[in-house]
């Protein structure tokens, strides 16, 4: 499967934030399908809290139609979320988007409503600095 243009940037941003990349990609085999989520990582928290496990789908939104990119991203997110609930329920799914698309397209009222109503968790990263800017967990 082709990797998103920002795949390596997000990987480096996660590592800089203290995450250990455990799968690249994370492969799920469910219901006769093979799903490939871009990245999976874990971070050891304080001893009493254990560790946190995430899966990250990276999307660039570089086509002429940001709305079409969003349709595709949301569709993948929905399928991966169901797959994770079946196979790895402890892992939280995030959609990774660059700050430019987050501060423009994702601020449109309809997109904000969809993201909130469908509980889409976002990882916002800065492609230039290769750093995570914001976690929006739902």
CSV table of N, CA, C and O in Angstrom, one decimal:
chain,number,residue,atom,x,y,z
A,1,UNK,N,0.8,-1.2,0.0
A,1,UNK,CA,0.0,0.0,0.0
A,1,UNK,C,0.9,1.2,0.0
A,1,UNK,O,1.9,1.3,0.7
A,2,UNK,N,0.5,2.2,-0.8
A,2,UNK,CA,1.3,3.5,-0.9
A,2,UNK,C,1.2,4.2,0.5
A,2,UNK,O,0.1,4.3,1.1
A,3,UNK,N,2.3,4.8,0.9
A,3,UNK,CA,2.3,5.6,2.1
A,3,UNK,C,2.0,7.0,1.8
A,3,UNK,O,2.4,7.5,0.8
A,4,UNK,N,1.4,7.6,2.8
A,4,UNK,CA,1.1,9.0,2.7
A,4,UNK,C,2.4,9.8,2.7
A,4,UNK,O,3.4,9.5,3.3
A,5,UNK,N,2.3,11.0,2.0
A,5,UNK,CA,3.5,11.8,1.9
A,5,UNK,C,4.1,12.3,3.3
A,5,UNK,O,5.3,12.5,3.4
A,6,UNK,N,3.2,12.3,4.3
A,6,UNK,CA,3.6,12.7,5.6
A,6,UNK,C,3.9,11.6,6.5
A,6,UNK,O,4.1,11.8,7.7
A,7,UNK,N,3.9,10.4,6.0
A,7,UNK,CA,4.1,9.2,6.9
A,7,UNK,C,5.4,9.3,7.8
A,7,UNK,O,5.3,9.2,9.0
A,8,UNK,N,6.5,9.6,7.1
A,8,UNK,CA,7.8,9.6,7.9
A,8,UNK,C,7.8,10.8,8.8
A,8,UNK,O,8.3,10.7,10.0
A,9,UNK,N,7.2,11.9,8.4
A,9,UNK,CA,7.1,13.1,9.3
A,9,UNK,C,6.4,12.8,10.6
A,9,UNK,O,6.8,13.1,11.7
A,10,UNK,N,5.2,12.1,10.5
A,10,UNK,CA,4.4,11.7,11.6
A,10,UNK,C,5.2,10.7,12.5
A,10,UNK,O,5.2,10.8,13.7
A,11,UNK,N,5.8,9.8,11.9
A,11,UNK,CA,6.6,8.8,12.6
A,11,UNK,C,7.7,9.5,13.5
A,11,UNK,O,7.8,9.2,14.6
A,12,UNK,N,8.4,10.4,12.8
A,12,UNK,CA,9.5,11.2,13.6
A,12,UNK,C,8.9,12.1,14.7
A,12,UNK,O,9.4,12.2,15.7
A,13,UNK,N,7.7,12.6,14.4
A,13,UNK,CA,7.0,13.5,15.4
A,13,UNK,C,6.6,12.6,16.6
A,13,UNK,O,6.8,13.1,17.8
A,14,UNK,N,6.1,11.4,16.4
A,14,UNK,CA,5.7,10.5,17.5
A,14,UNK,C,6.9,10.1,18.3
A,14,UNK,O,6.9,10.2,19.5
A,15,UNK,N,8.0,9.8,17.6
A,15,UNK,CA,9.2,9.4,18.3
A,15,UNK,C,9.8,10.6,19.1
A,15,UNK,O,10.2,10.4,20.3
A,16,UNK,N,9.7,11.8,18.6
A,16,UNK,CA,10.2,13.0,19.3
A,16,UNK,C,9.4,13.2,20.5
A,16,UNK,O,9.8,13.8,21.5
A,17,UNK,N,8.1,12.8,20.5
A,17,UNK,CA,7.2,13.0,21.6
A,17,UNK,C,7.3,11.8,22.6
A,17,UNK,O,6.5,11.8,23.5
A,18,UNK,N,8.2,10.9,22.4
A,18,UNK,CA,8.4,9.8,23.4
A,18,UNK,C,7.7,8.6,23.1
A,18,UNK,O,7.7,7.6,23.9
A,19,UNK,N,7.1,8.4,21.9
A,19,UNK,CA,6.4,7.2,21.5
A,19,UNK,C,7.3,6.2,20.9
A,19,UNK,O,8.2,6.5,20.2
A,20,UNK,N,7.1,4.9,21.2
A,20,UNK,CA,7.9,3.8,20.6
A,20,UNK,C,7.0,3.3,19.5
A,20,UNK,O,5.9,2.8,19.7
A,21,UNK,N,7.5,3.3,18.2
A,21,UNK,CA,6.8,2.8,17.1
A,21,UNK,C,6.8,1.3,17.2
A,21,UNK,O,7.9,0.7,17.2
A,22,UNK,N,5.7,0.6,17.3
A,22,UNK,CA,5.7,-0.8,17.4
A,22,UNK,C,5.3,-1.6,16.1
A,22,UNK,O,5.6,-2.7,16.0
A,23,UNK,N,4.6,-0.9,15.2
A,23,UNK,CA,4.2,-1.5,14.0
A,23,UNK,C,4.2,-0.4,12.9
A,23,UNK,O,3.7,0.8,13.1
A,24,UNK,N,4.7,-0.7,11.7
A,24,UNK,CA,4.8,0.3,10.6
A,24,UNK,C,4.7,-0.5,9.3
A,24,UNK,O,5.7,-0.8,8.7
A,25,UNK,N,3.5,-0.9,8.9
A,25,UNK,CA,2.1,-0.6,9.3
A,25,UNK,C,1.7,-1.6,10.4
A,25,UNK,O,2.3,-2.6,10.6
A,26,UNK,N,0.5,-1.2,11.0
A,26,UNK,CA,-0.2,-2.2,11.8
A,26,UNK,C,-1.2,-2.9,10.9
A,26,UNK,O,-2.1,-2.3,10.3
A,27,UNK,N,-1.0,-4.2,10.9
A,27,UNK,CA,-1.9,-5.1,10.0
A,27,UNK,C,-2.9,-5.8,10.8
A,27,UNK,O,-2.6,-6.5,11.8
A,28,UNK,N,-4.2,-5.7,10.4
A,28,UNK,CA,-5.3,-6.4,11.0
A,28,UNK,C,-5.9,-7.3,9.9
A,28,UNK,O,-6.0,-6.9,8.8
A,29,UNK,N,-6.1,-8.6,10.3
A,29,UNK,CA,-6.8,-9.5,9.3
A,29,UNK,C,-8.1,-9.9,10.0
A,29,UNK,O,-8.2,-10.6,10.9
A,30,UNK,N,-9.2,-9.3,9.4
A,30,UNK,CA,-10.5,-9.5,10.0
A,30,UNK,C,-11.5,-9.7,8.9
A,30,UNK,O,-11.5,-9.0,7.9
A,31,UNK,N,-12.5,-10.5,9.1
A,31,UNK,CA,-13.6,-10.7,8.2
A,31,UNK,C,-13.2,-10.9,6.8
A,31,UNK,O,-13.9,-10.4,5.9
A,32,UNK,N,-12.2,-11.6,6.5
A,32,UNK,CA,-11.7,-11.8,5.1
A,32,UNK,C,-11.0,-10.6,4.5
A,32,UNK,O,-10.7,-10.6,3.3
A,33,UNK,N,-10.7,-9.6,5.3
A,33,UNK,CA,-10.0,-8.4,4.7
A,33,UNK,C,-8.7,-8.2,5.5
A,33,UNK,O,-8.5,-8.6,6.6
A,34,UNK,N,-7.7,-7.6,4.8
A,34,UNK,CA,-6.5,-7.2,5.4
A,34,UNK,C,-6.5,-5.7,5.5
A,34,UNK,O,-6.5,-5.0,4.4
A,35,UNK,N,-6.4,-5.1,6.7
A,35,UNK,CA,-6.4,-3.7,6.9
A,35,UNK,C,-5.0,-3.3,7.3
A,35,UNK,O,-4.3,-4.0,8.1
A,36,UNK,N,-4.5,-2.2,6.7
A,36,UNK,CA,-3.2,-1.7,7.1
A,36,UNK,C,-3.3,-0.2,7.6
A,36,UNK,O,-3.6,0.7,6.8
A,37,UNK,N,-3.2,-0.1,8.9
A,37,UNK,CA,-3.2,1.2,9.5
A,37,UNK,C,-1.7,1.7,9.5
A,37,UNK,O,-0.8,0.9,9.8
A,38,UNK,N,-1.5,3.0,9.2
A,38,UNK,CA,-0.1,3.5,8.9
A,38,UNK,C,0.9,3.2,10.0
A,38,UNK,O,2.0,2.7,9.7
A,39,UNK,N,0.5,3.5,11.3
A,39,UNK,CA,1.5,3.4,12.3
A,39,UNK,C,0.8,2.9,13.6
A,39,UNK,O,-0.4,3.2,13.8
A,40,UNK,N,1.5,2.2,14.5
A,40,UNK,CA,1.1,1.9,15.8
A,40,UNK,C,2.2,2.2,16.7
A,40,UNK,O,3.4,2.0,16.4
A,41,UNK,N,1.9,2.7,17.9
A,41,UNK,CA,2.9,3.1,18.9
A,41,UNK,C,2.4,2.9,20.3
A,41,UNK,O,1.2,2.7,20.5
A,42,UNK,N,3.4,2.8,21.2
A,42,UNK,CA,3.0,2.8,22.6
A,42,UNK,C,3.9,3.7,23.4
A,42,UNK,O,5.0,4.0,22.9
A,43,UNK,N,3.4,4.1,24.5
A,43,UNK,CA,4.2,5.0,25.4
A,43,UNK,C,4.0,4.5,26.8
A,43,UNK,O,2.8,4.3,27.2
A,44,UNK,N,5.1,4.2,27.5
A,44,UNK,CA,5.0,3.8,28.8
A,44,UNK,C,4.7,5.0,29.7
A,44,UNK,O,5.4,6.0,29.6
A,45,UNK,N,3.6,4.9,30.5
A,45,UNK,CA,3.2,6.0,31.4
A,45,UNK,C,3.8,5.7,32.8
A,45,UNK,O,4.6,4.7,32.9
A,46,UNK,N,3.4,6.4,33.7
A,46,UNK,CA,3.8,6.1,35.1
A,46,UNK,C,3.5,4.7,35.4
A,46,UNK,O,2.5,4.1,34.9
A,47,UNK,N,4.3,4.1,36.2
A,47,UNK,CA,4.2,2.6,36.5
A,47,UNK,C,2.8,2.2,36.9
A,47,UNK,O,2.3,1.1,36.5
A,48,UNK,N,2.1,3.0,37.6
A,48,UNK,CA,0.8,2.6,38.1
A,48,UNK,C,-0.3,2.7,37.0
A,48,UNK,O,-1.4,2.1,37.1
A,49,UNK,N,0.0,3.4,35.9
A,49,UNK,CA,-1.0,3.6,34.8
A,49,UNK,C,-0.7,2.6,33.7
A,49,UNK,O,-1.5,2.5,32.8
A,50,UNK,N,0.5,2.0,33.7
A,50,UNK,CA,0.7,1.0,32.6
A,50,UNK,C,1.2,1.7,31.3
A,50,UNK,O,2.1,2.6,31.4
A,51,UNK,N,0.7,1.3,30.2
A,51,UNK,CA,1.1,1.9,28.9
A,51,UNK,C,-0.1,2.3,28.1
A,51,UNK,O,-1.2,1.8,28.3
A,52,UNK,N,0.1,3.2,27.2
A,52,UNK,CA,-0.9,3.6,26.3
A,52,UNK,C,-0.6,3.2,24.9
A,52,UNK,O,0.6,3.3,24.4
A,53,UNK,N,-1.6,2.6,24.2
A,53,UNK,CA,-1.4,2.1,22.8
A,53,UNK,C,-2.2,2.9,21.8
A,53,UNK,O,-3.4,3.1,22.1
A,54,UNK,N,-1.6,3.3,20.7
A,54,UNK,CA,-2.4,4.0,19.7
A,54,UNK,C,-2.1,3.4,18.3
A,54,UNK,O,-1.2,2.7,18.1
A,55,UNK,N,-3.0,3.7,17.4
A,55,UNK,CA,-2.8,3.5,16.0
A,55,UNK,C,-3.1,4.8,15.3
A,55,UNK,O,-4.0,5.6,15.7
A,56,UNK,N,-2.3,5.1,14.3
A,56,UNK,CA,-2.4,6.4,13.6
A,56,UNK,C,-2.5,6.2,12.1
A,56,UNK,O,-1.7,5.5,11.5
A,57,UNK,N,-3.6,6.8,11.5
A,57,UNK,CA,-3.7,6.9,10.1
A,57,UNK,C,-3.4,8.3,9.6
A,57,UNK,O,-3.9,9.3,10.1
A,58,UNK,N,-2.4,8.4,8.7
A,58,UNK,CA,-1.9,9.7,8.3
A,58,UNK,C,-2.6,10.1,7.0
A,58,UNK,O,-2.7,9.3,6.0
A,59,UNK,N,-3.0,11.3,6.9
A,59,UNK,CA,-3.7,11.8,5.7
A,59,UNK,C,-3.1,13.2,5.4
A,59,UNK,O,-3.0,14.1,6.2
A,60,UNK,N,-2.8,13.4,4.1
A,60,UNK,CA,-2.2,14.7,3.7
A,60,UNK,C,-3.2,15.7,3.1
A,60,UNK,O,-2.9,16.9,3.2
A,61,UNK,N,-4.3,15.3,2.6
A,61,UNK,CA,-5.3,16.3,2.0
A,61,UNK,C,-4.6,17.1,1.0
A,61,UNK,O,-4.8,18.4,1.0
A,62,UNK,N,-4.0,16.6,0.0
A,62,UNK,CA,-3.3,17.3,-1.0
A,62,UNK,C,-4.0,17.4,-2.3
A,62,UNK,O,-3.5,18.0,-3.3
A,63,UNK,N,-5.1,16.7,-2.5
A,63,UNK,CA,-5.8,16.7,-3.7
A,63,UNK,C,-6.6,18.1,-3.9
A,63,UNK,O,-6.6,18.9,-3.0
A,64,UNK,N,-7.1,18.3,-5.1
A,64,UNK,CA,-7.9,19.5,-5.3
A,64,UNK,C,-9.1,19.7,-4.5
A,64,UNK,O,-9.5,20.7,-4.1
A,65,UNK,N,-9.7,18.5,-4.1
A,65,UNK,CA,-10.9,18.5,-3.3
A,65,UNK,C,-10.6,18.0,-1.9
A,65,UNK,O,-10.5,16.8,-1.7
A,66,UNK,N,-10.6,19.0,-1.0
A,66,UNK,CA,-10.3,18.6,0.4
A,66,UNK,C,-11.5,17.8,1.0
A,66,UNK,O,-11.4,16.9,1.8
A,67,UNK,N,-12.7,18.1,0.4
A,67,UNK,CA,-13.9,17.3,0.9
A,67,UNK,C,-13.8,15.9,0.4
A,67,UNK,O,-14.1,15.0,1.2
A,68,UNK,N,-13.3,15.6,-0.8
A,68,UNK,CA,-13.2,14.2,-1.2
A,68,UNK,C,-12.1,13.5,-0.4
A,68,UNK,O,-12.3,12.4,0.0
A,69,UNK,N,-11.0,14.2,-0.1
A,69,UNK,CA,-10.0,13.7,0.8
A,69,UNK,C,-10.6,13.3,2.2
A,69,UNK,O,-10.3,12.3,2.8
A,70,UNK,N,-11.5,14.2,2.7
A,70,UNK,CA,-12.1,14.0,4.0
A,70,UNK,C,-13.1,12.7,3.9
A,70,UNK,O,-13.1,11.9,4.8
A,71,UNK,N,-13.8,12.6,2.8
A,71,UNK,CA,-14.7,11.4,2.6
A,71,UNK,C,-13.8,10.2,2.8
A,71,UNK,O,-14.2,9.2,3.4
A,72,UNK,N,-12.7,10.1,2.1
A,72,UNK,CA,-11.9,9.0,2.1
A,72,UNK,C,-11.3,8.7,3.5
A,72,UNK,O,-11.3,7.6,4.0
A,73,UNK,N,-10.8,9.8,4.1
A,73,UNK,CA,-10.2,9.7,5.4
A,73,UNK,C,-11.2,9.2,6.4
A,73,UNK,O,-10.9,8.3,7.2
A,74,UNK,N,-12.4,9.7,6.4
A,74,UNK,CA,-13.4,9.3,7.4
A,74,UNK,C,-13.8,7.9,7.1
A,74,UNK,O,-14.0,7.1,8.1
A,75,UNK,N,-14.0,7.5,5.9
A,75,UNK,CA,-14.3,6.1,5.6
A,75,UNK,C,-13.3,5.1,6.1
A,75,UNK,O,-13.6,4.1,6.7
A,76,UNK,N,-12.0,5.4,5.8
A,76,UNK,CA,-10.9,4.6,6.4
A,76,UNK,C,-10.9,4.6,7.9
A,76,UNK,O,-10.8,3.5,8.5
A,77,UNK,N,-11.1,5.8,8.5
A,77,UNK,CA,-11.1,5.9,9.9
A,77,UNK,C,-12.2,4.9,10.5
A,77,UNK,O,-12.0,4.2,11.5
A,78,UNK,N,-13.4,5.0,9.9
A,78,UNK,CA,-14.5,4.2,10.4
A,78,UNK,C,-14.2,2.7,10.3
A,78,UNK,O,-14.5,1.9,11.3
A,79,UNK,N,-13.7,2.3,9.2
A,79,UNK,CA,-13.3,0.8,9.0
A,79,UNK,C,-12.2,0.4,10.0
A,79,UNK,O,-12.3,-0.6,10.7
A,80,UNK,N,-11.2,1.2,10.1
A,80,UNK,CA,-10.1,0.9,11.0
A,80,UNK,C,-10.6,0.9,12.5
A,80,UNK,O,-10.1,0.1,13.3
A,81,UNK,N,-11.5,1.8,12.8
A,81,UNK,CA,-12.0,1.9,14.2
A,81,UNK,C,-12.7,0.6,14.5
A,81,UNK,O,-12.5,0.0,15.6
A,82,UNK,N,-13.5,0.1,13.6
A,82,UNK,CA,-14.3,-1.1,13.9
A,82,UNK,C,-13.3,-2.3,13.9
A,82,UNK,O,-13.4,-3.2,14.8
A,83,UNK,N,-12.3,-2.3,13.0
A,83,UNK,CA,-11.3,-3.3,13.1
A,83,UNK,C,-10.5,-3.4,14.4
A,83,UNK,O,-10.3,-4.5,15.0
A,84,UNK,N,-10.1,-2.2,14.9
A,84,UNK,CA,-9.4,-2.2,16.1
A,84,UNK,C,-10.3,-2.6,17.3
A,84,UNK,O,-9.8,-3.3,18.2
A,85,UNK,N,-11.6,-2.2,17.3
A,85,UNK,CA,-12.5,-2.7,18.3
A,85,UNK,C,-12.6,-4.2,18.4
A,85,UNK,O,-12.7,-4.8,19.4
A,86,UNK,N,-12.5,-4.8,17.2
A,86,UNK,CA,-12.6,-6.3,17.1
A,86,UNK,C,-11.3,-7.0,17.6
A,86,UNK,O,-11.3,-8.0,18.3
A,87,UNK,N,-10.2,-6.4,17.1
A,87,UNK,CA,-8.9,-7.2,17.2
A,87,UNK,C,-8.0,-6.6,18.3
A,87,UNK,O,-7.3,-7.4,18.9
A,88,UNK,N,-8.0,-5.3,18.5
A,88,UNK,CA,-7.1,-4.7,19.5
A,88,UNK,C,-7.8,-3.6,20.2
A,88,UNK,O,-7.5,-2.4,20.0
A,89,UNK,N,-8.8,-3.9,21.0
A,89,UNK,CA,-9.6,-2.9,21.6
A,89,UNK,C,-8.9,-1.9,22.6
A,89,UNK,O,-9.5,-0.9,22.8
A,90,UNK,N,-7.7,-2.2,23.0
A,90,UNK,CA,-7.0,-1.3,23.9
A,90,UNK,C,-6.3,-0.2,23.1
A,90,UNK,O,-5.8,0.7,23.7
A,91,UNK,N,-6.3,-0.3,21.8
A,91,UNK,CA,-5.5,0.6,21.0
A,91,UNK,C,-6.5,1.8,20.6
A,91,UNK,O,-7.5,1.5,20.0
A,92,UNK,N,-6.1,3.0,20.8
A,92,UNK,CA,-6.9,4.2,20.4
A,92,UNK,C,-6.4,4.7,19.0
A,92,UNK,O,-5.3,4.8,18.8
A,93,UNK,N,-7.4,5.0,18.2
A,93,UNK,CA,-7.1,5.4,16.8
A,93,UNK,C,-7.1,6.9,16.7
A,93,UNK,O,-8.0,7.6,17.2
A,94,UNK,N,-6.1,7.4,16.0
A,94,UNK,CA,-6.0,8.8,15.7
A,94,UNK,C,-5.9,9.0,14.2
A,94,UNK,O,-5.2,8.3,13.5
A,95,UNK,N,-6.5,10.1,13.7
A,95,UNK,CA,-6.3,10.5,12.3
A,95,UNK,C,-5.3,11.7,12.4
A,95,UNK,O,-5.5,12.7,13.0
A,96,UNK,N,-4.1,11.5,11.7
A,96,UNK,CA,-3.1,12.5,11.8
A,96,UNK,C,-3.2,13.5,10.6
A,96,UNK,O,-3.2,13.1,9.4
A,97,UNK,N,-3.3,14.8,10.9
A,97,UNK,CA,-3.4,15.8,9.9
A,97,UNK,C,-2.4,17.0,10.2
A,97,UNK,O,-2.1,17.3,11.3
A,98,UNK,N,-1.9,17.6,9.1
A,98,UNK,CA,-1.0,18.7,9.2
A,98,UNK,C,-1.7,19.9,9.8
A,98,UNK,O,-2.9,20.1,9.6
A,99,UNK,N,-0.9,20.8,10.4
A,99,UNK,CA,-1.5,22.0,11.0
A,99,UNK,C,-2.2,22.9,9.9
A,99,UNK,O,-3.2,23.5,10.2
A,100,UNK,N,-1.6,22.9,8.7
A,100,UNK,CA,-2.2,23.8,7.7
A,100,UNK,C,-3.7,23.3,7.4
A,100,UNK,O,-4.6,24.2,7.3
A,101,UNK,N,-3.9,22.0,7.2
A,101,UNK,CA,-5.2,21.5,6.9
A,101,UNK,C,-6.1,21.6,8.1
A,101,UNK,O,-7.3,21.9,8.0
A,102,UNK,N,-5.5,21.4,9.3
A,102,UNK,CA,-6.3,21.5,10.5
A,102,UNK,C,-6.8,22.9,10.8
A,102,UNK,O,-8.0,23.1,11.1
A,103,UNK,N,-6.0,23.9,10.6
A,103,UNK,CA,-6.4,25.3,10.8
A,103,UNK,C,-7.2,25.9,9.7
A,103,UNK,O,-7.7,27.0,9.9
A,104,UNK,N,-7.3,25.2,8.6
A,104,UNK,CA,-8.2,25.7,7.5
A,104,UNK,C,-9.4,24.8,7.4
A,104,UNK,O,-10.5,25.1,7.9
A,105,UNK,N,-9.2,23.7,6.7
A,105,UNK,CA,-10.4,22.9,6.4
A,105,UNK,C,-11.1,22.3,7.7
A,105,UNK,O,-12.3,22.3,7.7
A,106,UNK,N,-10.3,21.9,8.6
A,106,UNK,CA,-10.9,21.3,9.8
A,106,UNK,C,-11.6,22.3,10.7
A,106,UNK,O,-12.3,21.9,11.7
A,107,UNK,N,-11.5,23.6,10.5
A,107,UNK,CA,-12.2,24.6,11.3
A,107,UNK,C,-13.5,25.0,10.7
A,107,UNK,O,-14.3,25.7,11.3
A,108,UNK,N,-13.8,24.4,9.5
A,108,UNK,CA,-15.1,24.7,8.9
A,108,UNK,C,-16.2,24.1,9.8
A,108,UNK,O,-16.1,22.9,10.2
A,109,UNK,N,-17.3,24.8,10.0
A,109,UNK,CA,-18.3,24.3,11.0
A,109,UNK,C,-18.9,22.9,10.6
A,109,UNK,O,-19.0,22.1,11.6
A,110,UNK,N,-19.1,22.6,9.4
A,110,UNK,CA,-19.6,21.3,9.1
A,110,UNK,C,-18.6,20.2,9.4
A,110,UNK,O,-18.9,19.1,10.0
A,111,UNK,N,-17.3,20.4,9.1
A,111,UNK,CA,-16.3,19.4,9.4
A,111,UNK,C,-16.1,19.3,10.9
A,111,UNK,O,-16.0,18.2,11.4
A,112,UNK,N,-16.2,20.4,11.6
A,112,UNK,CA,-16.1,20.3,13.1
A,112,UNK,C,-17.2,19.5,13.7
A,112,UNK,O,-17.0,18.7,14.6
A,113,UNK,N,-18.4,19.7,13.1
A,113,UNK,CA,-19.6,18.9,13.6
A,113,UNK,C,-19.4,17.4,13.3
A,113,UNK,O,-19.7,16.6,14.2
A,114,UNK,N,-19.0,17.1,12.1
A,114,UNK,CA,-18.8,15.7,11.8
A,114,UNK,C,-17.7,15.1,12.7
A,114,UNK,O,-17.9,14.0,13.2
A,115,UNK,N,-16.6,15.8,12.9
A,115,UNK,CA,-15.5,15.2,13.7
A,115,UNK,C,-16.0,15.0,15.1
A,115,UNK,O,-15.7,14.0,15.7
A,116,UNK,N,-16.8,16.0,15.6
A,116,UNK,CA,-17.3,15.8,17.0
A,116,UNK,C,-18.4,14.8,17.1
A,116,UNK,O,-18.3,13.9,18.0
A,117,UNK,N,-19.3,14.8,16.2
A,117,UNK,CA,-20.4,13.8,16.2
A,117,UNK,C,-20.0,12.4,16.0
A,117,UNK,O,-20.6,11.5,16.6
A,118,UNK,N,-18.9,12.2,15.2
A,118,UNK,CA,-18.4,10.8,15.0
A,118,UNK,C,-17.2,10.5,15.9
A,118,UNK,O,-16.6,9.5,15.7
A,119,UNK,N,-16.9,11.4,16.8
A,119,UNK,CA,-15.8,11.1,17.8
A,119,UNK,C,-14.5,10.8,17.1
A,119,UNK,O,-13.9,9.8,17.5
A,120,UNK,N,-14.1,11.5,16.1
A,120,UNK,CA,-12.9,11.3,15.4
A,120,UNK,C,-11.7,11.9,16.2
A,120,UNK,O,-11.8,13.2,16.4
A,121,UNK,N,-10.8,11.1,16.6
A,121,UNK,CA,-9.6,11.6,17.4
A,121,UNK,C,-8.6,12.1,16.4
A,121,UNK,O,-8.3,11.4,15.4
A,122,UNK,N,-8.0,13.3,16.7
A,122,UNK,CA,-7.0,13.9,15.7
A,122,UNK,C,-5.7,14.0,16.4
A,122,UNK,O,-5.6,14.3,17.6
A,123,UNK,N,-4.7,13.8,15.6
A,123,UNK,CA,-3.3,14.1,16.0
A,123,UNK,C,-2.9,15.2,15.0
A,123,UNK,O,-2.8,14.9,13.8
A,124,UNK,N,-2.6,16.4,15.5
A,124,UNK,CA,-2.3,17.5,14.6
A,124,UNK,C,-0.7,17.7,14.7
A,124,UNK,O,-0.2,17.8,15.8
A,125,UNK,N,-0.1,17.7,13.5
A,125,UNK,CA,1.4,17.8,13.5
A,125,UNK,C,1.8,18.9,12.6
A,125,UNK,O,1.1,19.3,11.8
A,126,UNK,N,3.0,19.4,12.9
A,126,UNK,CA,3.6,20.4,12.1
A,126,UNK,C,4.7,19.8,11.2
A,126,UNK,O,5.6,19.2,11.7
A,127,UNK,N,4.4,19.8,9.9
A,127,UNK,CA,5.3,19.1,8.9
A,127,UNK,C,6.7,19.7,8.9
A,127,UNK,O,7.6,19.0,8.6
A,128,UNK,N,6.8,21.0,9.1
A,128,UNK,CA,8.1,21.6,9.0
A,128,UNK,C,9.0,21.3,10.2
A,128,UNK,O,10.2,21.0,10.0
A,129,UNK,N,8.4,21.3,11.4
A,129,UNK,CA,9.3,21.1,12.6
A,129,UNK,C,9.2,19.6,13.0
A,129,UNK,O,10.0,19.2,13.8
A,130,UNK,N,8.4,18.8,12.3
A,130,UNK,CA,8.2,17.4,12.6
A,130,UNK,C,7.9,17.1,14.1
A,130,UNK,O,8.5,16.3,14.7
A,131,UNK,N,6.9,17.9,14.5
A,131,UNK,CA,6.5,17.8,15.9
A,131,UNK,C,5.0,17.7,16.0
A,131,UNK,O,4.3,18.2,15.1
A,132,UNK,N,4.5,17.1,17.1
A,132,UNK,CA,3.1,17.1,17.3
A,132,UNK,C,2.7,18.4,18.0
A,132,UNK,O,3.3,18.8,18.9
A,133,UNK,N,1.6,19.0,17.4
A,133,UNK,CA,1.2,20.3,17.9
A,133,UNK,C,0.0,20.1,18.9
A,133,UNK,O,-0.1,20.8,19.9
A,134,UNK,N,-0.9,19.1,18.6
A,134,UNK,CA,-2.1,18.9,19.4
A,134,UNK,C,-2.6,17.5,19.3
A,134,UNK,O,-2.6,16.9,18.2
A,135,UNK,N,-3.1,17.0,20.5
A,135,UNK,CA,-3.8,15.7,20.5
A,135,UNK,C,-5.3,16.1,20.8
A,135,UNK,O,-5.5,16.8,21.7
A,136,UNK,N,-6.2,15.6,20.0
A,136,UNK,CA,-7.6,15.8,20.2
A,136,UNK,C,-8.2,14.5,20.3
A,136,UNK,O,-8.6,13.8,19.3
A,137,UNK,N,-8.3,14.0,21.6
A,137,UNK,CA,-8.9,12.6,21.8
A,137,UNK,C,-10.3,12.7,22.1
A,137,UNK,O,-10.8,13.6,22.9
A,138,UNK,N,-11.1,11.9,21.5
A,138,UNK,CA,-12.6,11.9,21.7
A,138,UNK,C,-13.0,10.6,22.3
A,138,UNK,O,-12.4,9.6,22.2
